Each structure stands twice: as C-alpha cells, then as structure tokens.
Amino acid sequence: MVIKTIAGALLVAGLAFGISNAALADKKMAPKTLMGASAQALSDTCAGCHGTDGASGGPGTPTIGGLSKAYFVELMKGFKSGDIPGTIMGRIAKGYSDEEIEKIASHFSGLKFVPAKQAFDAAKAKKGAKTHEKYCEKCHSDGGTNTEDDTGRLAGQWTHYLQSTMADFISGKRDMTRKMKKRVMKLHKKGGDAAFDELMNYYASQQ
Amino acid sequence: MAKRINRRNFIQSAGAVTAAGVIGMPGLALGAGKKVVVVGGGTGGATAAKYLKRADPAIEVTLIEPNKTYYTCYLSNVYVIGGGKGIESIAHSYDGLAKHGVKVVHDYVTGIDAAAKKVTTKGGATIEYDRCIVSPGIDFKWESTPGYDEAASGTIAHAWKAGPQTAMLRKQLEEMKDGGTFLLAPPPNPFRCPPGPYERASQVAAYFKKHKPKSKVLILDPKGKFSKFGLFKQAWGKLYGFKEGSDEGMIVWRGTPKGSDDNKIVKVDVAGKSIETGFGSEKGDVLNIIPAQKAGKIAFAAGLTKGDWCPVNLRTFESTIHKDIYVIGDSAAAKGLPKSGYAANSEAKVAAAAVAASLNGKDAPVPAYVNTCYSIAGPGYGFSVAAVYRLKEDGSKVQKVSGGLTPSDASKSTLASEETYAHSWYKNITSDIFG
Ligand SMILES: Cc1cc2nc3c(=O)[nH]c(=O)nc-3n(C[C@H](O)[C@H](O)[C@H](O)COP(=O)(O)OP(=O)(O)OC[C@H]3O[C@@H](n4cnc5c(N)ncnc54)[C@H](O)[C@@H]3O)c2cc1C
C-alpha cells in the first residue's frame, strides 16, 4: 500500500507555485536552494542556542529578543563580514542573505527583552551605577536599558557575553566608535578592570 | 475543542485539496479534522508538539511517550559520566508541554494504521489522527555485536539512550581501580551524535586524570576517522598525552582503515569483559559498547522504513511511504543533516509548520534548518561544529550553505568561552523543547 505519489505531488505542487526565489539570495552563497522562508521559520532555528523567542537562559549566550532592528542588522552583518569577532556567529551569519537578515531583525526587535536572572554583588553594582552614569549613559541611556539608541542592550544582558565583548573592544579585536573609545579607554586607564567589573555587576543587577 | 466550520475555512480546505490534486478526503474537505498524534516525547517529538501549539492553538495535540521523565543524551557525558552530577542533572518532565495545551499520554505505541489513521497502544487505547508525527529515536542492531545483546546491557552499558544506562556506566567507573582500562567500542556510521563517542572518551579521561591517573581509555573504532577528528586529536594531545598510532597516552585510539576489519567487533565476551576484533582481543575493566543503529522499532512496525531509516520529503518530513505520517529526528533519512538533538529540534519545527499549514489548507512553507554540536573535551576546553542549511531546489538534499568547525588555532579563551556556550546551549535547547 504505497501512496508515494501524493507526497510527490505535494512537493511538485509547492515548487510549481514558485516559492523558490534564488534571486533573493546573495548569489554565490546559496546556489539553487529554496529561498523565501518566513521570518518566523528563520528565527525559530536560532532558539536552540538563544532560547525560545531569543530569551536566553544563560549562562553565556546573549539574549537577542528585543534588540533594536538597526543594531541587530549591524551585528549580523558584522558577524558575516568578520568585523565583529565571535566564537560561532561568524559561521552562522554567513548563511543568511542581507534580505533575510532584515527579516530576522524585524522579527526579534518586535519581541520582549527578558532580563537575565543572574547573580551580582550589590555593593559593586552601586558603584557601577555611578560609573555608568558618568561614562556610558550618554549613549546607553536609561541605565543601559534603552535599545532605541541602536547601541545594544547592556542592562540585563548575560555578564559573560558583555565581558567578552568588552575584552574584544579593549584589546582592539572589535572596533568602537571614536567617541565610545575615548570614554572606555579613559575609564580603563583610570579605574582598570575593577571599574568594568563594577559596571558588569550594575548591568546584571537590573532584572 | 470543536472547530466551527465557516465558509472561509471550508473554502481554504477545499482549495488545498485541489491544489494537491487529491480527491475524496471528506475529513479535510469539511475542515473538521485538526487532530495530531505525536509518537515519542524525546527531542523531536516534544519540540514538534510545542511548536504545533505555537503555530495553531486550535490543533489538538496528543503526545504519546512511555516515560514520565526524559533524560537527555546531550551533556550526559559531561554532567553524569565525567562530572558525577547524577542523572537528575539531565532529567526533564512533561509539565511544560501540558502547560502549552499538549495532551501528554504515558503509554507505548504498538501500531500505526496509515489507512485507518489510527494509533494503537500497549495500554489498549486506539487514538485517531488527522496527521501523525513520529520521532521514536533509534534502535540497536544487536547483530552487529555478537555476544552483546539487550540482556547483556544490564551489565555492560551502551549508554546511548540516557537514563539508568548512563548512571550505571558512571558507577562502574567510580568502582574501577586506578590503573584500570576503560574499553570503548564506538559504532559504525551512521549513528546518533557522530562526535558523541569521542566526547565520552574525553570525559572519562578527564575523570581519570583527576581521580585515577594511572588508568587508560582504549578506543576500538570500526572507522578510519570520525567527526571533529582533528579537533579531538589536538585536544587529547594537549590534555591527555595522546599520540596517534601509539599506546603511550591516557587515550589510545585504534582506527580501522577502509577495507580492513582490524577493530570491528567479532565477538564480545560479557563475563570475561573482553572484545575480540578482526585484529586480536582486548580486555577491559569497564566496557562500553555502542552497537550499530537503525530507526526506532515503531517505524518498522508501521512500515515507514526503507533499509534502516525512514525516507521523507525533506521539505515537510512527511513520509514518502505513508501519507499524513511525518517522521523526524534520528529515525528519519534526512539527507544532509546529521542525527543530532539540534537537528531533531530543527526538523520538528519544519514538520510542525508543514503540518499546521496542511491542516489549514495552505501550501507547505519554505523550510529553514540549523545544526550545532558542541563537545567538551575537558575543563575549559569546548569546541563546536555548526551549519545553516536550506533545501535544494529539487528537494533531493538538505544543503549546507554556511558553517564549519572551531578553528584549530582557536585561543585558550575561545575554547573556554565555547565551553560556557555549550552549557548555555543545553539550558536553552532543553527549555525550547520542554519549557
Ligand atoms: C552520548 C550522547 C551525546 C549526545 N550529545 C548531543 C549533543 O551534544 N548535541 C546534539 O545536538 N545531540 C546530541 N546527541 C544526539 C541526540 O540525543 C539525539 O540525536 C536526539 O535525542 C534525537 O531525537 P529523537 O526525537 O529522534 O529521539 P529521542 O530523543 O531518543 O526520543 C525518542 C523518544 O521516543 C520514545 N519512544 C520510542 N518508541 C516509542 C513508541 N513506540 N511509543 C511511544 N514513544 C516511543 C522514547 O521513549 C523517547 O523518549 C547525543 C546523543 C548521545 C547518545
């Protein structure tokens, strides 16, 4: 009792409806593969690492639901080109066309940012809050919760990720904007690693 | 949850019927049927059940799984076998799925009648379906390990289905004297989790290094190479004194070149704890034998197999043998994708979207797939393989479009970071599946 033909017919029907659209792809990246997956389908594949709806349970992988769209696109394109270093995102981001990145970014920017539940030192957090106000608030406003500045989300992000990002910035592996660099280097010179440790505790305290 | 039939539903469904060129399916034509039965509540099945509810809450989803607790194979090497944290560290309940509105039935499926669209269980129930998703994992080909069978697995672990097997292996390692040998026999291709046996060897070595430093890990491999070959050999060299082709280090790997039968199992002596291979005989203090694999039992009983695995339409995971039955996870012949938990999770989402679309009279959506496998070779030493895939236009294969391995010159901090991300992956994927 073989009904092979029906499954076959379904496949042929789907293809005949012209969903395949290789023109959408960056040409050399995706030769002759079906393009046009929905934002939901593309974004659901990230959940294994980033959590359902981009809300990461930690302890390292960043939460990506609720980032601003513009910054999300910048991050993905940065991973794709290699401008933004990372352990694995470079390998992943190269699999998506720029159009798909726009779609995925729209999807995640529409979701809620769920702050990480993680441990922190309250005394350090208090000091960190002051440092933030002085050195970072100008661009990372509302205590680092505001994503509308297109500068990423600091408050409630997983500490491990913020730490590796800061380490990449300070070592020069990742470029900072000229103005941020000035502030960060000034703080680094003045307060050293301890100042950044306090900042991290401040961001972790915002749950 | 009876679904009201209005004009719009009716037309949608009728449209689907003509589009697919199918005539005479009264259930679908009336737009009434939205019952899905999921067979197996492991990685693939539990994900599919949850994502069906996310796609369309009006679908009635029944998940049938004999066990009340699911023990993940992933991280079982790290948390239990190497880390001694106990199997509670890899345990997950079905409470989360129930909260999403999935009806969870603890029973074992004995038959699937594709013509009558009914599932029968050991407990005596008969459950009707409009679509059935099957994710029963793997079964062993005991004939690949003469002398070692299901009964023998009571004393010599395979630990390739997690739970009591995993706990038993850990206990035997704890009871082993320092200076003993852990004898590991990995399976031939294809099998679930290609880097798994080698992560296990690493984790046992990590435990030995700390607690029983005179002991050895001896791998008798029927293959000439394996997943993340270079990365594992490099890690073993750095952490456990491994030298390829030599018996010196803590880990010794003996491969089998093509055409040879050097390290293929000829016979297992369970009582004498030894393995006879094409080359000779090796004795161990703790043995771990992983037989060759095939699709889960129910896949054969339901006539879903061709050879050892289940052929599927890679766009939807619908069986190419039986209509309205979808096969995902390790049992599926998902050409291009490895047999891994991440892949099973990804396939489940593709299948859930396809099933929801077909129940609502829509075309099968364009699929997207990802796979990643992290391995932890020792403390502070993680690496990964990752890939993004798409379906080839002719539907013949799931094609990798980007990805690759952790570079072999990765810094110490990258390897440490990857270990942290491996723990994150576990946290996030298990909550994506069961949360
Ligand atoms: C040691 C080890 C390490 C691994 N590490 C990783 C890793 O790091 N990353 C990764 O991605 N993958 C990993 N894997 C692979 C991963 O565990 C499997 O690929 C994945 O679980 C496959 O999912 P599945 O749904 O096909 O099968 P399973 O998860 O095995 O689920 C099958 C379920 O079906 C049930 N079942 C079977 N028959 C019936 C029936 N007749 N009726 C009802 N229920 C039934 C079973 O009880 C079981 O719960 C590892 C595997 C091993 C062994």
XYZ file of C-alpha atoms and ligand atoms in Angstrom:
695
model
C 0.000 0.000 0.000
C 2.179 2.808 -1.229
C 0.872 6.379 -1.552
C 4.199 7.745 -2.688
C 2.579 9.709 -5.482
C 0.677 12.041 -3.162
C 3.702 13.202 -1.214
C 5.477 13.589 -4.525
C 2.569 15.599 -5.910
C 2.648 17.891 -2.866
C 6.310 18.615 -3.389
C 5.856 19.291 -7.071
C 2.823 21.482 -6.335
C 4.839 23.522 -3.834
C 7.674 24.015 -6.283
C 5.342 24.886 -9.114
C 3.869 27.717 -7.063
C 7.171 29.442 -7.488
C 8.213 29.892 -3.876
C 11.760 29.222 -4.912
C 13.472 32.509 -5.473
C 17.205 32.193 -5.756
C 17.350 35.833 -6.824
C 16.799 36.792 -3.198
C 19.995 35.124 -2.087
C 23.451 36.527 -2.147
C 24.319 34.718 -5.335
C 27.350 32.651 -4.523
C 26.156 31.881 -1.020
C 23.122 29.773 -1.743
C 23.257 28.101 -5.092
C 19.975 26.566 -6.192
C 18.351 26.278 -2.804
C 14.805 27.225 -1.850
C 14.670 30.806 -0.609
C 11.790 32.756 0.889
C 11.443 31.136 4.322
C 9.299 33.238 6.659
C 10.811 35.418 9.391
C 9.342 33.027 11.950
C 10.844 29.929 10.313
C 14.268 31.564 10.023
C 14.177 32.893 13.587
C 12.962 29.657 15.165
C 16.232 27.987 14.130
C 18.153 30.300 16.486
C 16.202 29.160 19.567
C 18.405 26.134 20.272
C 21.237 28.496 21.206
C 19.464 31.761 22.085
C 16.319 30.388 23.745
C 12.693 30.421 22.591
C 11.881 33.902 21.243
C 15.516 34.913 21.798
C 15.271 34.927 25.595
C 18.448 33.173 26.708
C 18.598 31.195 29.955
C 22.375 31.719 30.087
C 24.963 31.418 31.436
C 26.750 32.830 28.353
C 24.775 33.168 25.150
C 23.220 36.644 24.808
C 19.522 37.375 24.778
C 18.560 38.683 21.329
C 14.802 39.203 21.604
C 14.047 42.910 21.978
C 17.238 44.419 20.490
C 16.710 47.339 18.136
C 16.301 46.436 14.495
C 19.073 48.664 13.187
C 21.595 47.350 15.709
C 20.526 43.753 15.092
C 21.200 44.183 11.380
C 24.557 45.786 12.139
C 25.516 42.878 14.396
C 24.550 40.199 11.897
C 26.334 41.941 9.047
C 29.329 42.474 11.315
C 29.492 38.773 12.146
C 29.059 37.939 8.476
C 31.929 40.150 7.339
C 34.140 39.244 10.286
C 34.233 42.819 11.618
C 32.609 41.627 14.828
C 34.528 38.738 16.374
C 32.768 35.793 17.980
C 33.180 32.113 18.671
C 30.419 30.893 16.374
C 28.200 33.669 14.970
C 30.529 34.242 12.008
C 29.926 30.680 10.870
C 26.146 31.098 11.306
C 25.576 34.622 9.933
C 27.200 33.780 6.585
C 24.233 31.505 5.916
C 21.779 34.392 5.549
C 21.253 36.911 2.763
C 21.011 40.598 3.660
C 17.269 40.490 2.957
C 16.868 37.594 5.338
C 18.863 39.432 7.995
C 16.402 42.336 7.689
C 13.509 39.926 8.150
C 15.072 38.204 11.143
C 15.977 41.564 12.727
C 12.390 42.811 12.351
C 11.149 39.664 13.978
C 13.422 39.782 17.030
C 13.144 43.538 17.517
C 9.403 43.067 17.904
C 9.823 40.693 20.843
C 10.200 41.451 24.528
C 13.668 41.678 26.049
C 13.716 39.315 29.028
C 16.434 40.389 31.517
C 18.818 37.644 32.625
C 18.351 36.106 36.060
C 21.920 36.059 37.293
C 23.952 36.629 40.446
C 25.545 40.013 41.215
C 27.288 41.863 44.027
C 25.030 44.673 45.277
C 27.852 46.859 46.610
C 29.732 46.661 43.301
C 26.517 47.292 41.393
C 26.027 50.509 43.315
C 29.468 51.765 42.347
C 28.908 50.568 38.786
C 25.731 52.638 38.531
C 27.742 55.791 39.172
C 30.388 54.858 36.641
C 27.696 54.129 34.079
C 26.092 57.499 34.648
C 29.382 59.253 34.097
C 30.889 57.300 31.218
C 28.195 55.383 29.363
C 24.702 56.814 29.983
C 25.026 59.410 27.247
C 24.743 56.756 24.559
C 23.413 53.761 26.521
C 20.552 55.687 28.064
C 18.108 54.754 30.837
C 20.749 52.780 32.679
C 21.604 50.735 29.593
C 18.021 49.546 29.086
C 17.191 51.742 26.131
C 17.650 49.998 22.804
C 16.322 52.865 20.710
C 19.782 54.412 20.590
C 20.849 51.457 18.411
C 23.742 50.769 20.765
C 22.767 47.351 22.049
C 21.309 46.419 25.381
C 23.584 46.365 28.412
C 21.173 46.127 31.367
C 20.018 42.551 31.878
C 22.349 41.062 29.270
C 24.355 37.991 30.320
C 27.570 39.081 32.030
C 29.743 36.510 30.291
C 28.791 37.986 26.924
C 29.234 41.615 27.977
C 32.635 40.711 29.415
C 33.843 39.040 26.233
C 32.526 41.957 24.184
C 34.304 44.495 26.411
C 37.500 42.425 26.221
C 37.263 42.464 22.403
C 36.700 46.237 22.416
C 39.574 46.996 24.764
C 42.053 44.661 23.056
C 41.152 46.199 19.692
C 39.741 42.971 18.248
C 36.470 44.831 17.717
C 36.250 48.473 16.689
C 34.450 51.001 18.856
C 33.037 54.259 17.593
C 35.572 57.019 18.149
C 33.558 58.621 20.937
C 32.871 55.424 22.828
C 36.535 54.502 22.549
C 37.532 57.750 24.180
C 35.275 57.136 27.170
C 36.056 53.461 27.527
C 39.822 53.962 27.352
C 39.653 56.810 29.804
C 37.756 54.642 32.236
C 40.112 51.746 31.676
C 43.116 53.892 32.387
C 41.566 55.380 35.477
C 39.620 52.505 37.027
C 41.184 49.427 35.404
C 39.435 46.045 35.343
C 37.770 46.767 38.690
C 35.713 49.601 37.201
C 34.448 47.320 34.447
C 33.711 44.594 36.956
C 31.523 47.064 38.844
C 29.781 48.081 35.620
C 29.047 44.421 34.857
C 27.529 43.966 38.303
C 25.375 47.026 37.712
C 24.060 45.674 34.399
C 23.474 42.249 35.990
C 21.541 43.854 38.866
C 18.870 45.191 36.507
C 16.467 42.269 36.424
C -12.162 21.913 21.166
C -14.553 21.509 18.248
C -13.730 23.790 15.389
C -16.565 25.754 13.889
C -16.947 25.309 10.182
C -17.444 28.597 8.486
C -17.380 29.460 4.833
C -13.812 30.686 4.895
C -12.376 27.524 6.442
C -14.352 25.470 4.057
C -13.011 27.232 1.001
C -9.447 27.164 2.296
C -9.592 23.447 2.855
C -11.261 22.764 -0.428
C -8.564 24.820 -2.095
C -5.871 22.687 -0.533
C -7.492 19.578 -1.797
C -7.484 20.697 -5.384
C -4.007 22.180 -5.179
C -2.580 18.873 -4.079
C -4.608 17.013 -6.602
C -6.260 14.827 -4.020
C -9.891 13.874 -4.266
C -12.225 12.280 -1.797
C -10.941 13.165 1.648
C -14.142 14.057 3.465
C -12.472 14.864 6.805
C -10.280 17.515 5.257
C -12.924 18.826 2.880
C -15.198 19.628 5.792
C -12.368 21.442 7.554
C -13.114 19.472 10.690
C -10.006 17.455 11.412
C -7.243 19.068 13.406
C -6.018 16.179 15.486
C -2.319 15.447 15.611
C -0.794 12.493 17.427
C 2.916 12.707 18.193
C 4.651 9.377 18.811
C 7.657 9.705 21.131
C 8.309 12.562 23.557
C 12.044 12.933 23.020
C 13.888 15.799 21.390
C 11.998 15.708 18.093
C 8.555 14.762 19.390
C 8.393 17.189 22.310
C 9.587 20.076 20.120
C 7.025 19.243 17.438
C 4.188 19.119 19.986
C 5.093 22.508 21.440
C 5.624 24.186 18.076
C 2.340 22.831 16.690
C 0.564 24.607 19.537
C 2.550 27.769 18.848
C 1.630 27.615 15.156
C -2.067 26.998 15.712
C -3.571 26.622 19.194
C -6.709 25.106 17.644
C -4.823 21.936 16.758
C -5.469 19.135 19.257
C -2.055 17.690 20.036
C -1.637 14.351 21.822
C 1.885 13.252 22.680
C 2.423 9.574 23.473
C 5.563 8.699 25.424
C 6.076 5.773 27.838
C 8.431 7.544 30.264
C 7.456 10.236 32.768
C 10.979 11.653 32.753
C 13.124 12.311 29.705
C 16.877 12.054 30.205
C 18.867 13.904 27.576
C 21.750 12.128 25.892
C 23.299 15.540 25.291
C 25.587 16.623 28.101
C 25.165 13.156 29.688
C 28.876 12.595 29.014
C 29.793 15.867 30.697
C 27.342 16.148 33.580
C 26.966 12.487 34.551
C 29.785 10.326 33.151
C 32.643 12.794 33.587
C 31.120 15.181 36.124
C 29.364 12.766 38.516
C 26.367 15.044 38.951
C 23.785 12.261 38.837
C 21.067 11.752 36.260
C 18.824 14.405 37.842
C 21.129 16.866 36.075
C 19.839 15.649 32.686
C 16.190 14.999 33.672
C 13.177 16.817 32.180
C 9.458 16.439 32.878
C 6.461 16.905 30.594
C 4.761 19.534 32.790
C 5.864 22.350 30.486
C 4.235 20.752 27.448
C 0.995 20.247 29.341
C 1.001 23.990 30.050
C 1.124 24.690 26.320
C -2.057 22.648 25.957
C -0.429 19.430 24.747
C -2.204 16.309 25.981
C 0.551 14.024 27.258
C -0.299 10.321 27.441
C 2.205 7.974 29.075
C 1.878 4.838 27.002
C 3.811 2.954 24.325
C 2.666 2.938 20.705
C 2.456 -0.580 19.247
C 0.952 0.175 15.849
C 0.097 2.931 13.387
C -2.603 2.153 10.838
C -1.901 4.538 7.989
C -5.079 3.657 6.101
C -7.476 3.995 9.042
C -5.407 6.858 10.519
C -5.287 5.296 13.966
C -2.595 4.693 16.549
C -2.817 1.765 18.942
C -1.019 1.485 22.258
C 0.240 -1.152 24.647
C -2.246 0.166 27.213
C -5.063 -0.784 24.846
C -6.017 2.644 23.563
C -6.865 3.491 19.970
C -6.366 7.121 19.031
C -7.438 8.672 15.746
C -5.406 11.284 13.969
C -5.521 13.618 11.005
C -1.731 13.882 10.984
C 0.786 11.786 12.887
C 4.346 12.826 13.729
C 6.739 10.009 14.593
C 10.017 10.608 16.464
C 10.998 7.344 18.178
C 14.772 7.845 18.128
C 16.984 4.838 17.477
C 17.002 1.126 17.974
C 20.125 -1.050 18.104
C 21.277 -3.581 15.536
C 22.313 -6.159 18.102
C 23.504 -8.444 15.317
C 26.415 -6.002 14.873
C 27.836 -7.010 18.273
C 27.741 -10.822 18.586
C 27.679 -11.783 22.261
C 26.428 -8.370 23.356
C 22.655 -8.013 23.359
C 19.836 -6.311 25.222
C 20.193 -8.669 28.233
C 23.953 -8.058 28.379
C 23.328 -4.317 28.501
C 22.289 -4.937 32.115
C 25.986 -5.307 32.994
C 27.851 -3.649 30.112
C 26.481 -0.240 29.218
C 25.834 1.249 25.804
C 24.603 4.445 27.482
C 23.402 5.553 24.029
C 19.900 6.055 25.399
C 20.291 8.157 28.507
C 18.979 7.359 31.988
C 19.774 4.243 34.048
C 22.381 3.225 31.431
C 24.247 6.480 31.992
C 24.108 6.083 35.775
C 25.381 2.501 35.548
C 28.384 3.498 33.456
C 29.328 6.259 35.903
C 29.014 3.851 38.825
C 31.283 1.291 37.164
C 33.903 3.967 36.517
C 33.747 5.027 40.166
C 34.193 1.428 41.299
C 37.100 0.759 38.932
C 40.583 0.597 40.493
C 43.224 3.122 39.480
C 45.288 1.596 36.691
C 42.271 0.016 35.043
C 41.217 0.227 31.398
C 38.027 1.729 30.023
C 37.337 -0.087 26.768
C 35.112 1.834 24.356
C 33.684 0.385 21.144
C 32.042 3.108 19.015
C 29.519 2.157 16.327
C 29.933 2.196 12.543
C 28.254 5.041 10.578
C 25.562 6.269 10.544
C 24.656 6.726 14.215
C 23.171 9.336 16.560
C 25.589 12.071 17.581
C 28.716 11.470 15.464
C 31.099 13.248 17.928
C 29.430 11.578 20.962
C 31.733 8.567 21.496
C 34.810 10.781 21.335
C 33.400 13.321 23.761
C 32.687 10.364 26.041
C 36.294 9.148 25.781
C 37.437 12.691 26.637
C 35.148 12.970 29.635
C 36.191 9.591 31.033
C 39.820 10.672 30.598
C 39.083 13.943 32.427
C 37.685 11.905 35.322
C 40.684 9.538 35.289
C 43.174 12.396 35.128
C 41.714 13.817 38.306
C 40.896 10.662 40.261
C 42.606 7.629 38.662
C 45.666 8.923 36.791
C 47.212 5.508 36.058
C 44.146 4.406 34.085
C 43.649 4.176 30.332
C 40.941 4.832 27.777
C 41.219 2.396 24.877
C 39.013 3.022 21.836
C 38.483 0.195 19.358
C 36.958 2.020 16.402
C 35.493 0.277 13.351
C 36.061 3.531 11.410
C 39.158 5.188 9.981
C 38.209 8.671 11.130
C 35.404 10.427 12.949
C 33.584 13.723 13.488
C 35.798 16.671 14.570
C 38.733 14.269 14.066
C 41.432 16.943 14.082
C 39.990 18.909 16.994
C 39.636 15.845 19.194
C 43.140 14.585 18.435
C 44.544 18.030 19.163
C 42.626 18.266 22.454
C 43.652 14.747 23.508
C 47.255 15.598 22.767
C 47.136 18.720 24.900
C 45.068 17.290 27.756
C 45.738 13.549 27.887
C 49.111 12.910 26.240
C 47.581 11.356 23.144
C 49.932 10.357 20.313
C 48.387 8.986 17.174
C 49.469 5.440 16.417
C 50.998 4.961 19.854
C 49.823 3.340 23.101
C 51.585 5.926 25.277
C 48.999 8.498 26.355
C 45.962 8.111 28.573
C 43.723 7.920 25.496
C 44.603 5.328 22.880
C 42.617 5.295 19.644
C 42.806 2.373 17.233
C 41.066 3.047 13.957
C 40.197 0.773 11.090
C 41.310 1.690 7.589
C 38.886 1.140 4.719
C 38.733 -2.456 3.629
C 40.200 -3.784 6.873
C 38.377 -5.393 9.799
C 41.057 -4.548 12.397
C 38.857 -3.037 15.086
C 35.496 -4.365 14.077
C 33.786 -6.466 16.724
C 33.873 -10.196 16.018
C 32.642 -11.302 19.429
C 32.043 -9.895 22.887
C 32.770 -11.987 25.971
C 30.457 -10.371 28.504
C 31.549 -12.413 31.553
C 35.251 -12.131 30.668
C 34.910 -8.404 29.818
C 36.771 -8.723 26.571
C 36.208 -7.853 22.936
C 37.518 -9.915 20.069
C 38.148 -7.926 16.904
C 39.417 -8.759 13.433
C 42.899 -7.937 14.743
C 43.024 -9.533 18.184
C 41.461 -9.451 21.605
C 41.336 -6.704 24.248
C 40.281 -6.924 27.870
C 38.915 -4.037 29.895
C 37.844 -3.260 33.450
C 34.864 -1.191 32.364
C 33.388 -1.810 28.920
C 31.173 0.482 26.858
C 29.815 -1.000 23.662
C 27.721 1.057 21.277
C 26.053 -1.137 18.656
C 25.185 -0.090 15.106
C 21.846 1.698 14.820
C 18.581 1.878 12.916
C 15.232 3.654 13.183
C 13.088 3.088 16.299
C 11.013 -0.126 16.466
C 7.658 1.510 15.746
C 8.982 2.861 12.441
C 9.479 -0.718 11.235
C 6.164 -1.904 12.684
C 4.344 0.911 10.863
C 6.053 0.172 7.561
C 7.768 3.551 7.431
C 11.266 2.272 6.688
C 13.360 1.633 3.632
C 16.565 -0.085 4.706
C 17.439 1.071 8.218
C 15.786 4.525 8.152
C 12.597 6.335 7.118
C 12.529 8.129 3.762
C 10.846 11.548 3.962
C 10.007 14.565 1.870
C 12.726 16.906 3.144
C 10.539 19.966 2.807
C 7.885 18.709 5.208
C 9.254 15.467 6.734
C 6.155 13.674 5.519
C 6.896 10.011 4.899
C 7.277 9.194 1.219
C 5.714 5.816 2.003
C 2.621 6.754 4.045
C 0.655 9.947 3.577
C -0.137 12.118 6.612
C 2.601 10.490 8.706
C 5.696 12.598 9.320
C 8.993 11.171 10.564
C 11.570 13.382 12.276
C 14.714 13.051 14.389
C 17.182 10.194 14.320
C 14.737 7.813 12.599
C 14.376 9.995 9.507
C 16.648 9.637 6.496
C 17.186 13.406 6.427
C 19.790 13.516 3.689
C 22.346 16.200 4.503
C 21.519 16.567 8.201
C 23.333 14.688 10.982
C 21.499 12.644 13.616
C 21.691 15.142 16.451
C 19.484 16.799 19.022
C 19.817 20.199 17.381
C 18.861 18.713 14.010
C 15.877 16.864 15.561
C 14.730 20.158 17.137
C 15.112 21.953 13.814
C 13.350 19.198 11.820
C 10.497 19.230 14.344
C 9.874 22.928 13.688
C 9.848 22.372 9.938
C 7.430 19.451 10.330
C 5.185 21.332 12.785
C 4.906 24.284 10.394
C 4.169 21.932 7.481
C 1.510 20.026 9.437
C -0.138 23.239 10.660
C -0.139 24.573 7.098
C -1.663 21.415 5.659
C -4.369 21.285 8.337
C -5.259 24.856 7.437
C -5.303 24.222 3.730
C -2.100 26.054 2.956
C 0.972 25.103 0.948
C 3.985 23.663 2.723
C 6.136 26.574 3.884
C 9.740 27.058 2.778
C 11.915 25.315 5.389
C 14.993 26.575 7.257
C 17.331 24.346 9.229
C 20.319 24.742 11.553
C 22.539 22.262 13.363
C 25.206 22.693 16.024
C 27.080 20.175 18.133
C 29.229 21.361 20.993
C 31.775 18.984 22.522
C 33.614 19.466 25.794
C 36.978 17.691 25.777
C 37.959 18.707 29.310
C 37.647 21.594 31.759
C 37.782 24.912 29.891
C 38.040 23.163 26.552
C 34.985 23.340 24.289
C 34.595 23.324 20.513
C 31.801 23.084 18.015
C 30.585 22.295 14.567
C 27.739 24.419 13.215
C 25.858 24.763 9.951
C 22.982 26.601 8.320
C 21.097 24.641 5.676
C 18.472 25.084 3.007
C 16.550 22.657 0.873
C 17.974 22.107 -2.590
C 15.521 23.279 -5.221
C 14.945 19.756 -6.493
C 14.176 18.616 -2.930
C 16.891 15.953 -3.094
C 19.014 17.088 -0.190
C 19.324 19.466 2.725
C 22.235 21.583 1.565
C 24.749 23.207 3.903
C 25.142 26.890 2.973
C 27.487 28.008 5.744
C 29.150 26.758 8.901
C 32.182 24.766 9.897
C 34.360 23.881 12.841
C 36.016 25.848 15.608
C 39.362 26.807 14.033
C 42.291 24.592 15.061
C 44.261 27.672 16.169
C 41.486 28.909 18.493
C 42.831 30.693 21.568
C 42.500 29.370 25.100
C 39.855 31.984 25.870
C 37.820 30.982 22.802
C 37.884 27.328 23.893
C 36.837 28.360 27.415
C 34.079 30.560 26.012
C 32.813 27.720 23.853
C 32.549 25.572 26.971
C 30.352 28.253 28.580
C 28.278 28.498 25.407
C 27.871 24.697 25.399
C 26.220 24.938 28.830
C 24.038 27.785 27.514
C 23.084 25.693 24.544
C 21.924 22.936 26.904
C 19.898 25.336 29.009
C 18.271 26.989 26.007
C 17.555 23.962 23.869
C 16.027 21.982 26.731
C 13.762 24.894 27.611
C 12.903 25.304 23.912
C 11.876 21.624 23.866
C 10.271 21.067 27.273
C 9.761 24.548 28.746
C 26.021 10.427 24.449
C 25.253 11.285 23.524
C 25.531 12.637 23.434
C 24.807 13.456 22.590
N 25.128 14.781 22.534
C 24.485 15.587 21.679
C 24.818 16.963 21.592
O 25.709 17.452 22.299
N 24.138 17.732 20.728
C 23.148 17.243 19.952
O 22.570 18.010 19.190
N 22.793 15.933 20.004
C 23.434 15.102 20.849
N 23.077 13.767 20.917
C 22.059 13.225 19.977
C 20.608 13.389 20.450
O 20.437 12.865 21.744
C 19.648 12.692 19.500
O 20.015 12.940 18.176
C 18.210 13.175 19.721
O 17.797 12.860 21.014
C 17.257 12.598 18.693
O 15.934 12.935 18.991
P 14.743 11.922 18.651
O 13.486 12.640 18.938
O 14.957 11.346 17.296
O 14.961 10.705 19.650
P 14.929 10.672 21.255
O 15.302 11.979 21.810
O 15.700 9.476 21.651
O 13.399 10.446 21.597
C 12.720 9.269 21.261
C 11.555 9.121 22.248
O 10.571 8.266 21.692
C 10.088 7.410 22.692
N 9.569 6.227 22.001
C 10.264 5.313 21.274
N 9.423 4.396 20.778
C 8.176 4.750 21.172
C 6.882 4.191 20.958
N 6.721 3.071 20.245
N 5.806 4.808 21.532
C 5.958 5.967 22.239
N 7.166 6.511 22.472
C 8.250 5.905 21.935
C 11.292 7.140 23.583
O 10.905 6.748 24.889
C 11.977 8.517 23.570
O 11.540 9.339 24.632
C 23.780 12.915 21.786
C 23.496 11.558 21.861
C 24.221 10.727 22.706
C 23.887 9.294 22.783
